[in-house]
XYZ file of C-alpha atoms in Angstrom:
426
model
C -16.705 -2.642 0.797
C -14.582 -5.585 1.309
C -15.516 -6.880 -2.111
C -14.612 -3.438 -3.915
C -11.268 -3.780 -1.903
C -10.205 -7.333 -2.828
C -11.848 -6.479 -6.877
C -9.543 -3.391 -6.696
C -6.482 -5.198 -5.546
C -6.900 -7.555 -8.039
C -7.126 -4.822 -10.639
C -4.801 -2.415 -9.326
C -2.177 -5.163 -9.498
C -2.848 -5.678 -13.005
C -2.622 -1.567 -13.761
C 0.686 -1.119 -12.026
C 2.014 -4.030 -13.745
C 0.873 -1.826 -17.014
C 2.013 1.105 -15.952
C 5.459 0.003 -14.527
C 5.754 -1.762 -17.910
C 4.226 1.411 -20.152
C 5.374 3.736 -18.144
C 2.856 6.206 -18.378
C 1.829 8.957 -15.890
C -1.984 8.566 -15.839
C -2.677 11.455 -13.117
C -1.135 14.212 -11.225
C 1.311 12.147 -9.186
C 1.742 9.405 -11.137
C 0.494 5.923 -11.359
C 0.079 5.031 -8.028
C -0.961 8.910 -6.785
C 2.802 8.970 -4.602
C 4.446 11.018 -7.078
C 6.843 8.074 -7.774
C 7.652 6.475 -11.195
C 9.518 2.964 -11.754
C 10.660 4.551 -15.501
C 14.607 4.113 -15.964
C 17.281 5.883 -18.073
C 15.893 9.396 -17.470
C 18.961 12.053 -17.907
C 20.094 13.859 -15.254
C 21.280 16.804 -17.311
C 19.844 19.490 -19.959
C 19.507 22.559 -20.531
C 16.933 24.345 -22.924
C 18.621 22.888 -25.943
C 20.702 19.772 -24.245
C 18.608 16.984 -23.874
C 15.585 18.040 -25.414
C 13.688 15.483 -27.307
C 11.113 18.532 -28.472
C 9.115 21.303 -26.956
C 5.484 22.459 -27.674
C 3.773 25.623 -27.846
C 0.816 25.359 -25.740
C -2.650 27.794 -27.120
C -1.755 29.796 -23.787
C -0.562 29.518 -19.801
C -1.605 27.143 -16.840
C -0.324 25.168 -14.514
C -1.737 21.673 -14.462
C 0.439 18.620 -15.184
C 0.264 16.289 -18.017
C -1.217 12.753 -17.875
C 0.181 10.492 -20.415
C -0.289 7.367 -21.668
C 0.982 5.240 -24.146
C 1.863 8.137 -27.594
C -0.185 10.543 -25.796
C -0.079 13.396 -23.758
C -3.070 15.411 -22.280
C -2.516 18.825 -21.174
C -5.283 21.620 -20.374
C -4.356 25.602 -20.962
C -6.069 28.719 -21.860
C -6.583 30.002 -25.563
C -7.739 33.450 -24.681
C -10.757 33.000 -23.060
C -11.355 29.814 -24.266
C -10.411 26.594 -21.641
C -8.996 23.735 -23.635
C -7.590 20.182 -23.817
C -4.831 19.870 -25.689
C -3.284 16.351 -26.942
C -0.111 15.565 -27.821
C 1.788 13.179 -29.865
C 4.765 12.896 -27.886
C 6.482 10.563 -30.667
C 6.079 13.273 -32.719
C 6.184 16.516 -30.812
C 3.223 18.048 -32.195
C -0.138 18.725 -31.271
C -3.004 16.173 -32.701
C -5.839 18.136 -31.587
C -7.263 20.649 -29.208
C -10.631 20.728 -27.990
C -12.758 23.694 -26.427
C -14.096 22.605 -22.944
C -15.242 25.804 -21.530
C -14.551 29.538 -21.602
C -14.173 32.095 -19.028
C -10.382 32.309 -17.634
C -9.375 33.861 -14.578
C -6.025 34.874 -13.844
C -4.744 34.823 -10.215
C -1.437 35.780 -8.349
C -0.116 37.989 -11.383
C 1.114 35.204 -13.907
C 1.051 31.958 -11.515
C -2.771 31.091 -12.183
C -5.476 30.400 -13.702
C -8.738 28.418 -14.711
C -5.940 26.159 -16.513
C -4.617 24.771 -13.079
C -6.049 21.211 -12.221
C -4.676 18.662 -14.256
C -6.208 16.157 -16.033
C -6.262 11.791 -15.953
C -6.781 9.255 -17.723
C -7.211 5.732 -18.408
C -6.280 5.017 -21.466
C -9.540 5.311 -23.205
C -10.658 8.566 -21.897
C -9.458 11.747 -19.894
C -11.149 13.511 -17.527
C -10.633 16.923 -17.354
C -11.699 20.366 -15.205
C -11.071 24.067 -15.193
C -11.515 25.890 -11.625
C -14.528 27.505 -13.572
C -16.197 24.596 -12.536
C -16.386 22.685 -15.794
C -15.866 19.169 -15.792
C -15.598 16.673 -18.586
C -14.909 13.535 -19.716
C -12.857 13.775 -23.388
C -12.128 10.424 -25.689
C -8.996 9.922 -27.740
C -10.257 11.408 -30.565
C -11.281 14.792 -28.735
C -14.866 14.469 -28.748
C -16.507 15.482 -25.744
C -18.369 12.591 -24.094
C -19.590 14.327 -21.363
C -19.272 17.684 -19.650
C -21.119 19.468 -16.283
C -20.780 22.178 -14.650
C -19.583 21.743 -10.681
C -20.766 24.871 -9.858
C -24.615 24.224 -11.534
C -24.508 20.750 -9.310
C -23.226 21.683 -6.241
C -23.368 25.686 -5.335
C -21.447 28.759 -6.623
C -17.797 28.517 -5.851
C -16.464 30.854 -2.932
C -12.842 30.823 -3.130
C -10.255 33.186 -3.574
C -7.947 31.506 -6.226
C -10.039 29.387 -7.389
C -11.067 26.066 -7.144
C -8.025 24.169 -8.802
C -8.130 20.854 -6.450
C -7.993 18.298 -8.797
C -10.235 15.148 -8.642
C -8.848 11.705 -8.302
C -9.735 8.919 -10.596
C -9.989 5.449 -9.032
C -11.874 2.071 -11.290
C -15.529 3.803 -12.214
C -15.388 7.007 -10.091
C -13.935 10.366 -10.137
C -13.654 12.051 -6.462
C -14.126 15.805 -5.957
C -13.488 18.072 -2.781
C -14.941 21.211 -3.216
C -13.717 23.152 0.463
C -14.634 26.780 0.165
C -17.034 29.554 1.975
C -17.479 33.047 2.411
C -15.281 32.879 5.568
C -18.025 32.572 7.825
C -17.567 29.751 10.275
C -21.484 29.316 10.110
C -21.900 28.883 6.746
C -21.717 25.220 5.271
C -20.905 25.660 1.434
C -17.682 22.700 1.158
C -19.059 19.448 -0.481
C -17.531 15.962 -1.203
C -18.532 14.422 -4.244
C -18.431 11.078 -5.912
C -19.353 10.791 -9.782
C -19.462 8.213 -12.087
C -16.695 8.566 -14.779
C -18.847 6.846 -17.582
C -21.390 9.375 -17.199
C -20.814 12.204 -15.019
C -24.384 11.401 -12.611
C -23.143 12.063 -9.406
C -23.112 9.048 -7.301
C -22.856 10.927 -3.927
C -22.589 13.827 -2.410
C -21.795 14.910 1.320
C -21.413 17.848 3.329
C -18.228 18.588 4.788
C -18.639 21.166 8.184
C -16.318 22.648 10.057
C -15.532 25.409 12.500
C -12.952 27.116 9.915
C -13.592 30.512 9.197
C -11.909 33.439 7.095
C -9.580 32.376 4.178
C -9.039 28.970 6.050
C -12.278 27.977 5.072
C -10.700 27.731 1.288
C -8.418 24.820 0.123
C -6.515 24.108 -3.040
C -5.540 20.673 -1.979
C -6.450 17.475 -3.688
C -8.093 14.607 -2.503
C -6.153 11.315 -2.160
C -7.008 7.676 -1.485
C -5.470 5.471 1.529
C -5.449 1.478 0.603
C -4.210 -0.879 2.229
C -4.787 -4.999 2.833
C -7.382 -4.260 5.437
C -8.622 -0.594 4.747
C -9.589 1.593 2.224
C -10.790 5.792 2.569
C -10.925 8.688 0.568
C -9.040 11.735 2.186
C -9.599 15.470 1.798
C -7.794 18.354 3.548
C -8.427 21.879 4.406
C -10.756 23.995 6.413
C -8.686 23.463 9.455
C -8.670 19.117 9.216
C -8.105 16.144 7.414
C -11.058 13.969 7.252
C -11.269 10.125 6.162
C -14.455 9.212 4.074
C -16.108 6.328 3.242
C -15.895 5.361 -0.661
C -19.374 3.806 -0.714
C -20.747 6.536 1.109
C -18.751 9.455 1.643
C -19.843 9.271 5.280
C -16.831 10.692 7.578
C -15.118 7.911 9.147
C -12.664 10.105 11.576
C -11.278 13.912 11.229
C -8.004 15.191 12.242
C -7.075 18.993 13.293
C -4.472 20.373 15.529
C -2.742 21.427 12.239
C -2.049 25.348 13.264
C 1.453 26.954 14.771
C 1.857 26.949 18.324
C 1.050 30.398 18.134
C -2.704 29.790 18.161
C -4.979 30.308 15.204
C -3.690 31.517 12.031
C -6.992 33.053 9.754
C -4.618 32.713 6.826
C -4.020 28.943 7.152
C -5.499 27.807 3.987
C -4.273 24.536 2.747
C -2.892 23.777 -0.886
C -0.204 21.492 -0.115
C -2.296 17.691 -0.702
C -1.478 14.946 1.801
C 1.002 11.743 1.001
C 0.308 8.014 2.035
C 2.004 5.259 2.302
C 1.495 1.831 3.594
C 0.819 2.324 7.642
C 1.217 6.537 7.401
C -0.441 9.492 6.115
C 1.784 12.374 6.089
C -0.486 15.404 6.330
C 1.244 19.144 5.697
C -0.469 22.240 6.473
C -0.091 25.785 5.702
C 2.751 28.589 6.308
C 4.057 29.045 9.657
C 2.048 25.691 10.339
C 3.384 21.750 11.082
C 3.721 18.755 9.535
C 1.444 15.619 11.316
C 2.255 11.871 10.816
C -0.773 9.668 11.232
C -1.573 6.020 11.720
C -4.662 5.006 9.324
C -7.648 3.830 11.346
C -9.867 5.194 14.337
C -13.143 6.936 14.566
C -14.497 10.368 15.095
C -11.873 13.617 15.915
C -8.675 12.234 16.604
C -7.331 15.469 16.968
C -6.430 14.630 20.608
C -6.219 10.657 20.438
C -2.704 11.088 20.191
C -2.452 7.045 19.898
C -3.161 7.766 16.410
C -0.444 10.365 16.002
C 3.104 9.402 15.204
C 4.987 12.440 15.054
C 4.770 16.102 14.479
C 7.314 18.143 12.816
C 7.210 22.024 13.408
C 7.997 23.039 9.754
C 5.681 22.282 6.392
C 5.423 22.441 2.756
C 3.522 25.605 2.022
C 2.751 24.552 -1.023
C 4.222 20.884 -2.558
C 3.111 17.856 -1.613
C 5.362 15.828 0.445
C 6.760 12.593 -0.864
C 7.578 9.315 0.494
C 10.339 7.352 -0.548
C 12.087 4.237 1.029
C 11.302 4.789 4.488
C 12.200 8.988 4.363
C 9.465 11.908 3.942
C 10.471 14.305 1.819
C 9.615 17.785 2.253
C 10.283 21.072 -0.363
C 9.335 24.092 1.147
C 8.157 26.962 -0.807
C 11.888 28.461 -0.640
C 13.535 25.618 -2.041
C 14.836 23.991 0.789
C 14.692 20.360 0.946
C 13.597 18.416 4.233
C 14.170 15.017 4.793
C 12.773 13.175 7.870
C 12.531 9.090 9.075
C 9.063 7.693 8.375
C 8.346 6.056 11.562
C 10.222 8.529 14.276
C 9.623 12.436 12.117
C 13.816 12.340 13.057
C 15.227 15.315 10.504
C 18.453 14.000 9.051
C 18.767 17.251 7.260
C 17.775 20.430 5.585
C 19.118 21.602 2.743
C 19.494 24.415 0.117
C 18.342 24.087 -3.701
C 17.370 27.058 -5.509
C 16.433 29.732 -4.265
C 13.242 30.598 -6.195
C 9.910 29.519 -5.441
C 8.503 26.282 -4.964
C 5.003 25.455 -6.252
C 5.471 21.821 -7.344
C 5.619 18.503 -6.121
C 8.628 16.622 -5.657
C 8.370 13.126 -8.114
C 11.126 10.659 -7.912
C 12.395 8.067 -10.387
C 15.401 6.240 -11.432
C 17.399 7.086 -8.583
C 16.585 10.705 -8.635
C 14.709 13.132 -6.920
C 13.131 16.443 -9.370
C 12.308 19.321 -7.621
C 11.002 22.425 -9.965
C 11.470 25.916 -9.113
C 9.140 28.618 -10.722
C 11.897 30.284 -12.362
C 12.639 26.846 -14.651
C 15.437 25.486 -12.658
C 14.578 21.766 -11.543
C 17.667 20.418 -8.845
C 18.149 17.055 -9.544
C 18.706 15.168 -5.865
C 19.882 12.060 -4.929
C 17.815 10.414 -2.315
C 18.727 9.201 1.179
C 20.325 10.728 4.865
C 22.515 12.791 3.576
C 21.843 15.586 0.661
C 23.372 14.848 -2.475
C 22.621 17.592 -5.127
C 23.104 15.595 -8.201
C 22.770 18.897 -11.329
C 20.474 22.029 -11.812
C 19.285 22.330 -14.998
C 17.279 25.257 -16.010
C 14.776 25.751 -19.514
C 14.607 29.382 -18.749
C 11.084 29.577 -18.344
C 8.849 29.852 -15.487
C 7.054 27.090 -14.476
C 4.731 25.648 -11.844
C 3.208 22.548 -12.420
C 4.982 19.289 -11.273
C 6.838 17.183 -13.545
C 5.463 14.021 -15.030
C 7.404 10.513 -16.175
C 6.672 8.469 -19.012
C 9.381 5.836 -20.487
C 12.719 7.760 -20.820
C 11.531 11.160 -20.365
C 10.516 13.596 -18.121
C 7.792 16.001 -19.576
C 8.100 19.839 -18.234
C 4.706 22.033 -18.294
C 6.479 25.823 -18.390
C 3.858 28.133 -18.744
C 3.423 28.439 -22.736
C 5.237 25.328 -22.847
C 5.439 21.283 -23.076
C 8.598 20.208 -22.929
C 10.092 16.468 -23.194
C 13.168 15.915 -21.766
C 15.463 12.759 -22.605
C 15.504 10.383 -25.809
């Protein structure tokens, strides 16, 4: 392992270095998975015809972000039934091509979802793409399909409510799935962990993932996300009730937190969509609802739900539904009403809570050039300025919904509405 960690390093340093200098947005949060972007001169105003470089029609709705890189960006949607990439020229503003993944949409929670929801990533080559159909595939510049499997053929018929729109992580050669889901039964064992091989799609392994979860808990929409450090390296995954810390070699469980429920005592309709945050020394792990907020310390073995030396703080209040970010020592928290929490890194001290919009909240906070971008689903996006104290900085609405989080690439910020691409900025 040590080896992959020190090759990685080495490479990683090289990517950011790209990135920082490119600017692109290769996944869902960003370059470095933290939802934060080093890109400068991004406006701080616009409206739906102030500030608008262009905007794109997409084939149909969703809700995954854009990936972008270099000229391009990669968005997935529906076109009727149809499941499709879509590629962008964002010089241009125009679509270069679309191409047909799948087929067989489902629409969830009225207008908010459907089999268009995880987003895709790429590396500049290639993008990797899946619908929560269960249809994976790996897509080249050009459009042509290099590869494409079906998640549900490989590893068991999906059993989720939403469906399954946790959206794998793409790290060197490897693509890393969790697939959390049952039939509520705390005796069944249907979640898997997967590792495949991005070249190819061959699955390079595959673990269970048990727990005592049971009822809609047993179904997450989270995403998996790496911890790496000088000295460590995991894959995490979240729902059914815990955390858990795999091996990347193996995905053999190193340790498993829980504890995650309200004071209250078990809540049946705990399931977990907000994704976890890390940063160097922390993992900031969110729950569900009426549920907390649990700051841990990387490292240990087996449950650490009671080894409270691993636990640095709790807060009683989480993100329903964004990821939390970290930023400059303070963990940022939107809730699902638009309030904004911010807390100290190492103590969980709040130094406030404040008011944004007042719509809901399904995307992740993203921060760059001295600004926090917080989206609500009505099209407003508050514009914060980070630190102590709450700043609210503009609100600038395209008056359309939206729920996918924003990406950053160069001088723009790129806005997924629903039937929509939008790039905002020069």
């Amino acid at each position: 392992m040590q080896n992959r960690l020190n090759s990685f390093l080495a490479l990683s340093a090289v990517l950011i270095a790209a990135t920082a200098y490119g600017q692109d947005w290769p996944q869902w949060r960003g370059p470095q998975s933290n939802g934060i972007s080093s890109a400068k001169g991004l406006p701080a105003t616009w409206s739906k015809t102030e500030n608008v470089a262009w905007r794109v029609e997409l084939p149909g709705p969703g809700g995954a972000t854009p990936c972008l890189w270099g000229d391009m960006a990669f968005i997935t949607s529906t076109s009727g039934d149809d499941l499709v990439l879509v590629a962008v020229d964002t010089k241009a503003g125009k679509i270069k091509w679309q191409t047909k993944i799948s087929e067989g949409d489902k629409v969830v929670r009225g207008d908010e979802g459907n089999a268009a929801s995880p987003s895709p990533s790429t590396d500049g080559k290639h993008v990797w793409v899946n619908f929560s159909n269960g249809s994976l595939a790996c897509v080249d510049y050009q459009g042509k399909i290099v590869w494409n499997v079906n998640l549900q053929e490989r590893f068991g018929q999906f059993k989720i409510a939403f469906g399954m729109t946790s959206t794998p992580i793409l790290d060197g050669d490897r693509l890393y799935l969790q697939l959390i889901h049952g039939e509520g039964n705390a005796k069944t064992r249907e979640a898997t962990i997967a590792c495949l091989d991005k070249a190819t799609g061959k699955t390079v392994w595959k673990t269970g993932r048990p727990s005592e979860a049971h009822s809609e808990n047993e179904h997450s929409y989270a995403s998996p996300v790496l911890y790496r450090d000088t000295e460590q390296e995991f894959l995490l995954t979240h729902g059914a009730d815990y955390i858990v810390a795999h091996d990347l070699e193996t995905g053999d469980e190193l340790w498993r937190c829980g504890g995650l429920h309200p004071p209250a005592g078990y809540d049946p309709t705990l399931r977990f969509v907000s994704s976890p945050a890390v940063a160097p020394g922390i993992i900031i792990v969110p729950s569900a609802k009426r549920g907390i907020t649990l700051a841990l310390k990387p490292g240990g073995k087996g449950n650490l739900t009671e080894q409270t030396d691993f636990h640095l703080w709790k807060f009683s209040i989480t993100p329903d539904v964004p990821s939390p970010l970290i930023l400059n020592g303070i963990v940022y928290l939107c809730r699902e009403n638009g309030n904004l929490i911010a807390l100290d890194e190492k103590t969980g001290e709040q130094f406030y809570e404040a008011r944004t919009n007042r719509d809901r909240h399904r995307a992740s906070p993203v921060y760059a050039d001295g600004k926090i971008f917080l989206s609500g689903r009505n099209g407003v996006v508050s514009v914060c300025k980070p630190g102590k104290e709450f700043e609210l900085i503009s609100q600038n609405s395209l008056e359309e919904p939206l729920s996918a989080s924003p990406a950053i690439a160069g001088k723009r910020i790129y806005l997924r509405t629903f039937n929509a691409l939008y790039a905002i900025g020069k």
